[in-house]
Coordinates of C-alpha atoms and ligand atoms in Angstrom, one line a residue:
M220 CA -8.0 39.9 4.1
P221 CA -9.2 41.4 0.8
A222 CA -8.7 45.1 1.6
K223 CA -10.3 46.5 -1.5
N224 CA -12.6 44.9 -3.9
I225 CA -10.9 46.1 -7.0
T226 CA -10.3 43.4 -9.6
R227 CA -6.9 43.9 -11.2
T228 CA -5.4 41.8 -13.9
P229 CA -1.9 40.4 -13.4
D230 CA -0.5 42.9 -15.8
D231 CA -1.8 45.8 -13.6
I232 CA 0.3 44.7 -10.7
A233 CA 4.0 45.1 -11.2
W234 CA 5.9 41.9 -10.5
R235 CA 8.4 43.8 -8.4
D236 CA 5.5 44.9 -6.1
R237 CA 4.4 41.4 -5.8
L238 CA 7.9 40.3 -4.8
R239 CA 7.9 43.0 -2.2
Y240 CA 4.5 41.8 -0.9
F241 CA 6.0 38.3 -0.3
E242 CA 9.2 39.7 1.2
S243 CA 7.2 41.7 3.7
S244 CA 5.1 38.7 4.6
N245 CA 8.0 36.3 4.7
D246 CA 8.4 36.2 8.5
A247 CA 4.8 35.1 8.8
L248 CA 5.4 32.3 6.2
V249 CA 8.4 31.1 8.1
E250 CA 6.3 30.9 11.3
T251 CA 3.7 28.8 9.5
I252 CA 6.4 26.5 8.2
R253 CA 7.8 26.1 11.7
E254 CA 4.4 25.4 13.0
L255 CA 3.9 22.6 10.5
V256 CA 7.4 21.1 11.1
E257 CA 6.8 21.0 14.8
I258 CA 3.8 18.7 14.3
E259 CA 5.4 15.4 13.5
S260 CA 3.6 13.3 10.8
P261 CA 5.4 10.1 9.7
S262 CA 3.6 8.1 7.0
D263 CA 3.1 5.1 9.2
N264 CA 1.5 6.8 12.2
K265 CA -2.1 7.4 11.4
L266 CA -2.8 9.2 14.7
A267 CA 0.0 11.7 14.2
G268 CA -0.8 12.1 10.5
D269 CA -4.5 12.8 11.2
R270 CA -3.5 15.5 13.6
M271 CA -1.5 17.2 10.9
G272 CA -4.2 16.7 8.2
G273 CA -6.8 18.2 10.6
L274 CA -4.8 21.3 11.2
L275 CA -4.1 21.8 7.5
A276 CA -7.8 21.4 6.6
S277 CA -8.7 24.1 9.2
K278 CA -6.0 26.5 7.9
F279 CA -7.2 26.2 4.3
E280 CA -10.8 26.5 5.4
A281 CA -9.9 29.7 7.2
L282 CA -9.0 31.1 3.8
G283 CA -12.4 30.2 2.5
G284 CA -11.8 26.7 1.1
R285 CA -14.1 23.8 1.5
A286 CA -12.4 20.8 3.0
R287 CA -13.3 17.2 2.0
V288 CA -11.6 14.4 4.0
H289 CA -11.0 11.1 2.2
R290 CA -10.9 8.4 4.9
A291 CA -8.0 6.0 4.7
E292 CA -7.5 2.9 6.9
D293 CA -3.8 2.3 7.1
Y294 CA -2.6 5.9 6.7
A295 CA -3.8 9.3 7.8
D296 CA -6.9 10.6 5.9
N297 CA -6.1 12.4 2.7
V298 CA -7.3 16.0 2.6
Q299 CA -8.8 17.9 -0.3
I300 CA -9.7 21.6 -0.2
N301 CA -11.7 23.2 -3.0
F302 CA -11.6 27.0 -3.6
P303 CA -14.1 28.5 -6.0
G304 CA -12.7 30.9 -8.6
G305 CA -13.7 34.1 -10.3
D306 CA -14.0 32.6 -13.8
N307 CA -15.0 29.3 -15.3
R308 CA -11.6 27.9 -16.2
E309 CA -10.9 24.4 -15.0
P310 CA -9.2 24.4 -11.6
V311 CA -5.5 24.2 -11.0
L312 CA -4.5 21.3 -8.8
L313 CA -2.0 22.1 -6.1
L314 CA -0.5 18.8 -5.0
G315 CA 1.5 18.0 -1.9
H316 CA 2.0 15.5 0.9
F317 CA 2.1 16.1 4.6
D318 CA 3.7 12.8 5.6
T319 CA 7.4 12.7 6.4
V320 CA 10.0 9.9 6.7
Y321 CA 10.8 10.8 10.3
P322 CA 9.4 8.8 13.2
V323 CA 7.7 10.6 16.1
G324 CA 10.3 11.9 18.5
T325 CA 12.7 13.0 15.8
L326 CA 12.2 16.7 16.9
S327 CA 14.1 16.0 20.1
T328 CA 17.3 15.2 18.3
M329 CA 16.6 17.4 15.2
P330 CA 14.8 20.5 16.5
C331 CA 13.3 23.1 14.2
H332 CA 15.7 26.1 14.3
I333 CA 17.1 28.9 12.2
A334 CA 20.9 29.0 11.4
N335 CA 22.7 31.0 8.7
G336 CA 19.5 32.1 7.0
R337 CA 18.1 28.6 6.8
L338 CA 15.2 26.9 8.6
H339 CA 16.1 23.4 9.7
G340 CA 13.9 20.6 10.8
P341 CA 12.3 17.2 9.8
G342 CA 10.2 17.6 6.7
V343 CA 10.9 21.3 6.3
L344 CA 12.0 20.9 2.7
D345 CA 10.1 17.7 1.8
M346 CA 7.6 19.2 1.9
K347 CA 6.0 21.3 4.7
S348 CA 7.4 24.5 3.2
G349 CA 5.6 23.6 0.0
I350 CA 2.3 23.3 1.8
A351 CA 2.9 26.6 3.6
L352 CA 3.6 28.3 0.3
M353 CA 0.2 27.2 -1.0
L354 CA -1.4 28.9 2.0
S355 CA 0.6 32.1 1.6
V356 CA -0.1 32.3 -2.2
I357 CA -3.8 31.6 -2.0
K358 CA -4.1 34.4 0.6
A359 CA -2.0 36.8 -1.6
L360 CA -4.1 36.1 -4.7
Q361 CA -7.2 36.8 -2.7
V362 CA -5.8 40.1 -1.5
W363 CA -4.7 41.2 -5.0
H364 CA -7.8 40.1 -6.8
G365 CA -10.5 40.4 -4.1
G366 CA -10.9 36.6 -4.4
L367 CA -9.2 33.8 -6.3
P368 CA -9.1 34.6 -10.0
R369 CA -9.8 30.9 -10.9
A370 CA -10.8 27.7 -9.1
V371 CA -8.0 26.0 -7.1
T372 CA -8.1 22.4 -5.8
V373 CA -5.6 21.6 -3.1
F374 CA -4.9 17.9 -2.4
L375 CA -2.7 16.9 0.5
V376 CA -1.6 13.3 0.6
S377 CA -0.8 11.3 3.7
D378 CA 1.2 8.4 2.2
E379 CA 3.5 9.8 -0.5
E380 CA 6.7 8.7 1.1
V381 CA 5.5 5.1 1.2
G382 CA 4.1 4.8 -2.4
S383 CA 0.7 6.6 -2.2
S384 CA -1.4 3.5 -2.1
S385 CA -4.3 5.2 -0.3
S386 CA -4.2 8.4 -2.3
R387 CA -3.2 7.6 -5.9
Q388 CA -6.7 7.1 -7.3
I389 CA -7.9 10.3 -5.8
T390 CA -4.9 12.2 -7.1
E391 CA -5.4 10.9 -10.6
G392 CA -9.2 11.6 -10.4
L393 CA -8.6 15.2 -9.3
A394 CA -5.9 15.7 -12.0
R395 CA -8.2 14.6 -14.7
K396 CA -10.6 17.4 -13.8
S397 CA -7.8 20.0 -13.7
A398 CA -6.2 22.3 -16.2
A399 CA -2.8 21.6 -14.8
V400 CA -1.1 20.1 -11.8
L401 CA 1.5 22.1 -9.8
V402 CA 3.5 19.9 -7.4
L403 CA 5.0 21.7 -4.4
E404 CA 7.8 19.1 -3.8
P405 CA 11.2 20.7 -3.2
A406 CA 13.1 22.4 -6.0
A407 CA 16.0 20.5 -7.5
G408 CA 19.3 21.6 -6.1
I409 CA 20.3 24.8 -4.4
R410 CA 19.7 26.9 -7.5
G411 CA 16.0 26.1 -7.2
A412 CA 15.3 24.4 -10.6
V413 CA 11.8 23.1 -11.2
K414 CA 11.5 19.5 -12.1
T415 CA 10.3 18.7 -15.6
A416 CA 11.2 15.0 -15.6
R417 CA 11.4 12.3 -13.0
K418 CA 12.4 8.7 -13.2
G419 CA 9.9 6.0 -12.7
V420 CA 10.4 4.0 -9.5
G421 CA 9.7 0.5 -8.5
D422 CA 10.8 -2.3 -6.3
Y423 CA 11.1 -6.1 -6.5
T424 CA 11.6 -8.7 -3.9
L425 CA 13.4 -11.9 -4.9
T426 CA 13.1 -14.8 -2.5
V427 CA 15.3 -17.9 -2.9
R428 CA 14.2 -21.2 -1.3
G429 CA 17.1 -23.7 -1.0
V430 CA 17.5 -26.9 0.9
A431 CA 18.8 -26.8 4.4
A432 CA 21.4 -29.2 5.7
H433 CA 23.9 -29.4 8.6
A434 CA 27.0 -27.6 7.3
G435 CA 29.3 -30.1 9.1
L436 CA 27.6 -33.5 9.0
D437 CA 25.7 -33.2 5.7
P438 CA 27.2 -30.5 3.5
G439 CA 26.6 -32.4 0.3
T440 CA 22.8 -32.6 0.6
G441 CA 22.2 -28.9 1.2
H442 CA 21.5 -26.3 -1.5
S443 CA 22.4 -22.9 -0.2
A444 CA 19.8 -20.2 -0.8
I445 CA 22.5 -17.6 0.1
L446 CA 24.9 -18.9 -2.6
E447 CA 22.1 -18.9 -5.1
L448 CA 21.0 -15.4 -4.1
A449 CA 24.5 -14.1 -4.5
R450 CA 24.6 -15.4 -8.1
Q451 CA 21.2 -13.9 -8.8
I452 CA 22.3 -10.5 -7.5
A453 CA 25.3 -10.6 -9.9
V454 CA 22.8 -11.2 -12.8
I455 CA 20.4 -8.5 -11.5
S456 CA 23.2 -5.9 -11.2
K457 CA 23.8 -6.4 -14.9
F458 CA 20.3 -4.9 -15.6
N459 CA 21.9 -1.5 -14.8
N460 CA 22.1 0.7 -17.9
L461 CA 23.0 4.2 -16.7
K462 CA 23.3 5.5 -20.2
Q463 CA 19.7 4.7 -20.9
G464 CA 18.7 5.9 -17.4
I465 CA 18.0 2.5 -16.0
S466 CA 19.3 1.8 -12.5
V467 CA 18.9 -1.3 -10.4
N468 CA 20.0 -1.4 -6.8
P469 CA 19.9 -4.6 -4.7
G470 CA 19.7 -2.6 -1.5
V471 CA 18.6 -5.0 1.2
I472 CA 19.5 -8.7 1.7
R473 CA 18.4 -11.2 4.4
G474 CA 18.9 -14.9 4.7
G475 CA 20.2 -17.8 6.6
T476 CA 19.9 -18.8 10.3
R477 CA 23.2 -20.0 11.6
T478 CA 26.7 -20.4 10.3
N479 CA 26.5 -24.2 10.7
V480 CA 23.4 -24.5 8.6
V481 CA 23.2 -24.4 4.8
A482 CA 20.7 -21.6 4.3
A483 CA 17.2 -22.6 3.4
E484 CA 16.0 -19.1 2.5
A485 CA 17.5 -15.8 1.3
V486 CA 15.8 -12.6 0.1
V487 CA 17.0 -9.5 -1.8
E488 CA 15.0 -6.2 -2.1
V489 CA 15.8 -4.3 -5.3
D490 CA 15.1 -0.6 -6.1
V491 CA 14.6 0.1 -9.8
R492 CA 14.5 3.4 -11.7
I493 CA 13.6 3.9 -15.3
K494 CA 13.7 7.0 -17.5
S495 CA 10.9 6.2 -19.9
A496 CA 7.6 4.3 -19.6
K497 CA 8.7 2.0 -22.5
Q498 CA 11.5 0.6 -20.3
A499 CA 9.1 -0.8 -17.7
A500 CA 7.9 -3.9 -19.5
G501 CA 11.4 -4.9 -20.6
L502 CA 12.8 -4.7 -17.1
D503 CA 9.8 -6.5 -15.7
R504 CA 10.3 -9.3 -18.2
K505 CA 14.0 -9.6 -17.2
M506 CA 13.2 -9.8 -13.5
H507 CA 10.6 -12.5 -14.1
A508 CA 12.9 -14.4 -16.5
L509 CA 15.4 -15.1 -13.7
R510 CA 16.1 -18.8 -13.4
P511 CA 18.0 -20.7 -10.7
F512 CA 21.6 -21.7 -11.3
D513 CA 21.1 -24.5 -8.8
K514 CA 18.2 -26.6 -9.9
H515 CA 17.3 -27.5 -6.3
C516 CA 16.6 -23.9 -5.5
R517 CA 13.4 -22.1 -6.3
L518 CA 12.9 -18.4 -7.0
G519 CA 10.0 -16.2 -6.2
I520 CA 9.7 -12.7 -7.6
E521 CA 7.3 -10.0 -6.5
G522 CA 6.9 -6.3 -7.1
G523 CA 7.0 -4.0 -10.1
I524 CA 7.1 -0.4 -11.2
N525 CA 5.1 1.7 -8.8
R526 CA 5.4 5.1 -10.4
L527 CA 5.9 5.4 -14.1
P528 CA 8.3 8.2 -15.2
M529 CA 7.2 11.7 -15.4
E530 CA 8.4 12.4 -19.0
R531 CA 9.1 15.8 -20.4
N532 CA 6.2 15.8 -22.8
A533 CA 4.7 18.8 -24.6
G534 CA 2.3 19.7 -21.7
V535 CA 5.2 19.7 -19.2
A536 CA 7.4 21.7 -21.5
A537 CA 4.7 24.3 -22.0
L538 CA 4.3 24.7 -18.2
Y539 CA 8.0 25.2 -17.8
R540 CA 8.0 27.9 -20.5
K541 CA 5.3 29.7 -18.7
A542 CA 7.2 29.4 -15.4
R543 CA 10.4 30.7 -17.0
A544 CA 8.5 33.7 -18.4
I545 CA 7.1 34.6 -15.0
A546 CA 10.5 34.3 -13.4
H547 CA 12.0 36.4 -16.1
Q548 CA 9.7 39.3 -14.9
I549 CA 12.0 39.6 -11.9
D550 CA 15.2 38.8 -13.8
W551 CA 15.3 35.3 -12.4
K552 CA 16.7 32.6 -14.7
L553 CA 14.6 29.7 -13.7
E554 CA 16.2 26.4 -14.6
E555 CA 14.7 23.0 -15.1
A556 CA 16.0 19.6 -14.0
A557 CA 15.4 15.9 -14.5
V558 CA 15.7 14.0 -11.3
G559 CA 15.9 10.3 -10.2
G560 CA 13.3 10.4 -7.5
G561 CA 9.6 9.9 -8.1
S562 CA 6.6 11.8 -6.7
D563 CA 2.9 11.9 -7.1
G564 CA 3.6 14.2 -10.1
N565 CA 4.6 11.0 -11.9
F566 CA 1.0 9.8 -11.6
T567 CA -0.6 13.0 -12.9
A568 CA 1.9 13.4 -15.8
G569 CA 1.5 9.7 -16.5
I570 CA -2.2 10.1 -17.3
G571 CA -1.4 13.0 -19.6
V572 CA -2.3 16.0 -17.4
P573 CA 0.3 18.9 -17.8
T574 CA 2.4 18.8 -14.6
L575 CA 5.2 20.9 -13.2
D576 CA 7.0 19.6 -10.2
G577 CA 9.6 21.1 -7.8
L578 CA 7.8 24.4 -7.2
G579 CA 8.2 24.2 -3.4
G580 CA 11.1 25.2 -1.1
V581 CA 14.8 25.4 -2.0
G582 CA 17.2 23.7 0.3
E583 CA 19.3 20.7 1.1
G584 CA 19.1 17.4 2.9
A585 CA 15.7 16.0 2.2
H586 CA 15.2 12.9 4.4
A587 CA 18.6 13.6 6.1
L588 CA 19.7 15.0 9.5
H589 CA 20.6 18.5 8.0
E590 CA 17.3 19.0 6.1
N591 CA 16.8 22.7 5.6
I592 CA 15.3 25.4 3.4
V593 CA 16.8 28.8 2.4
I594 CA 14.5 31.4 3.9
S595 CA 15.4 34.2 1.4
E596 CA 14.3 32.0 -1.5
L597 CA 10.7 31.8 -0.3
P598 CA 9.4 35.1 -1.7
R599 CA 10.2 34.4 -5.3
R600 CA 8.9 30.8 -5.0
A601 CA 5.6 32.3 -3.9
L602 CA 5.6 34.8 -6.7
L603 CA 6.2 32.0 -9.2
L604 CA 3.4 29.9 -7.8
A605 CA 1.0 32.9 -7.8
G606 CA 1.7 33.6 -11.4
M607 CA 1.3 30.0 -12.4
I608 CA -2.1 29.7 -10.7
E609 CA -3.3 32.7 -12.5
S610 CA -2.1 31.8 -16.0
V611 CA -2.0 28.1 -16.6
Ligands
ZN1945 ZN1 8.2 14.7 -1.1

């Protein structure tokens, strides 16, 4: 609650005092994170996701925001919350997602708990702690300034882990109206670096159709889709160019029906990563230029780049410099990192809106059994987010 209605500028309030403020409210923040983790919200379960989205909307509304729900059919509804600000600067967009990769029931084998100063649980790092940080920081800014010093838009996405098909257009539209985008995805590594570059991500599915035959009676008339697929995979794997930041992973294969049948069909799903947007077209051309070795086999290729890379352009670099300067106020050397995974930050950086990613929790094991955050890192993450909202 805003105790006093004194408007103070950031400079009036010592950064150390701010850190102490967040330290003293850290238990409450951890409780909020735990509450969010204990409501399971996998991307592919609309009912569960909508429950999470509804709770989040009400939590942000309790801080004075106005929620707007964007209906989605296949995934949970996406939730936007607008906060008016004290000046007429363009809003800052705080971007996050409340879907997780864990199916309902995961909590029974992966319960939310604290051990060795860390909070464990499904989605705690990626990225329910990031959403809880937004709540905590908005409240703090209101206390310090007697209201938010500038307009803030919060956008919470329901389908980030599965490619953001229902939310991408909204994310990009909101970003275009914003001064900057701050993405509350997990920090990079245990040292808590922010993310200033992300690879672009895509996937392709190659389907081979061969000619089936009895493997014993008629081996000469068959044309094996599996054999053809194996040769194609060898070609595709040569598209890897780690030096240039291009990686190609044939990660899933399927095909054939029985050992005594020459396979009529075989499929490979390929994950691709690129470092710069320029690489997308070249890789796509190569994938579509695949031709069968066995002329009796046919190839079908589908897919493409879903998220273009988040490149470290001038806007991104400027945001990082600002973040580093804020961290410096409490003698914290904030590092930056380039990472291989994509996020919705790729979309907003891709349309030219200054974006800084990885401002959320610090921990380990995103998408894994030991997923956790370091509790003692939360106060300075909150301080950094508060400073960024004020100054970008
Ligand atoms: Zn995430």
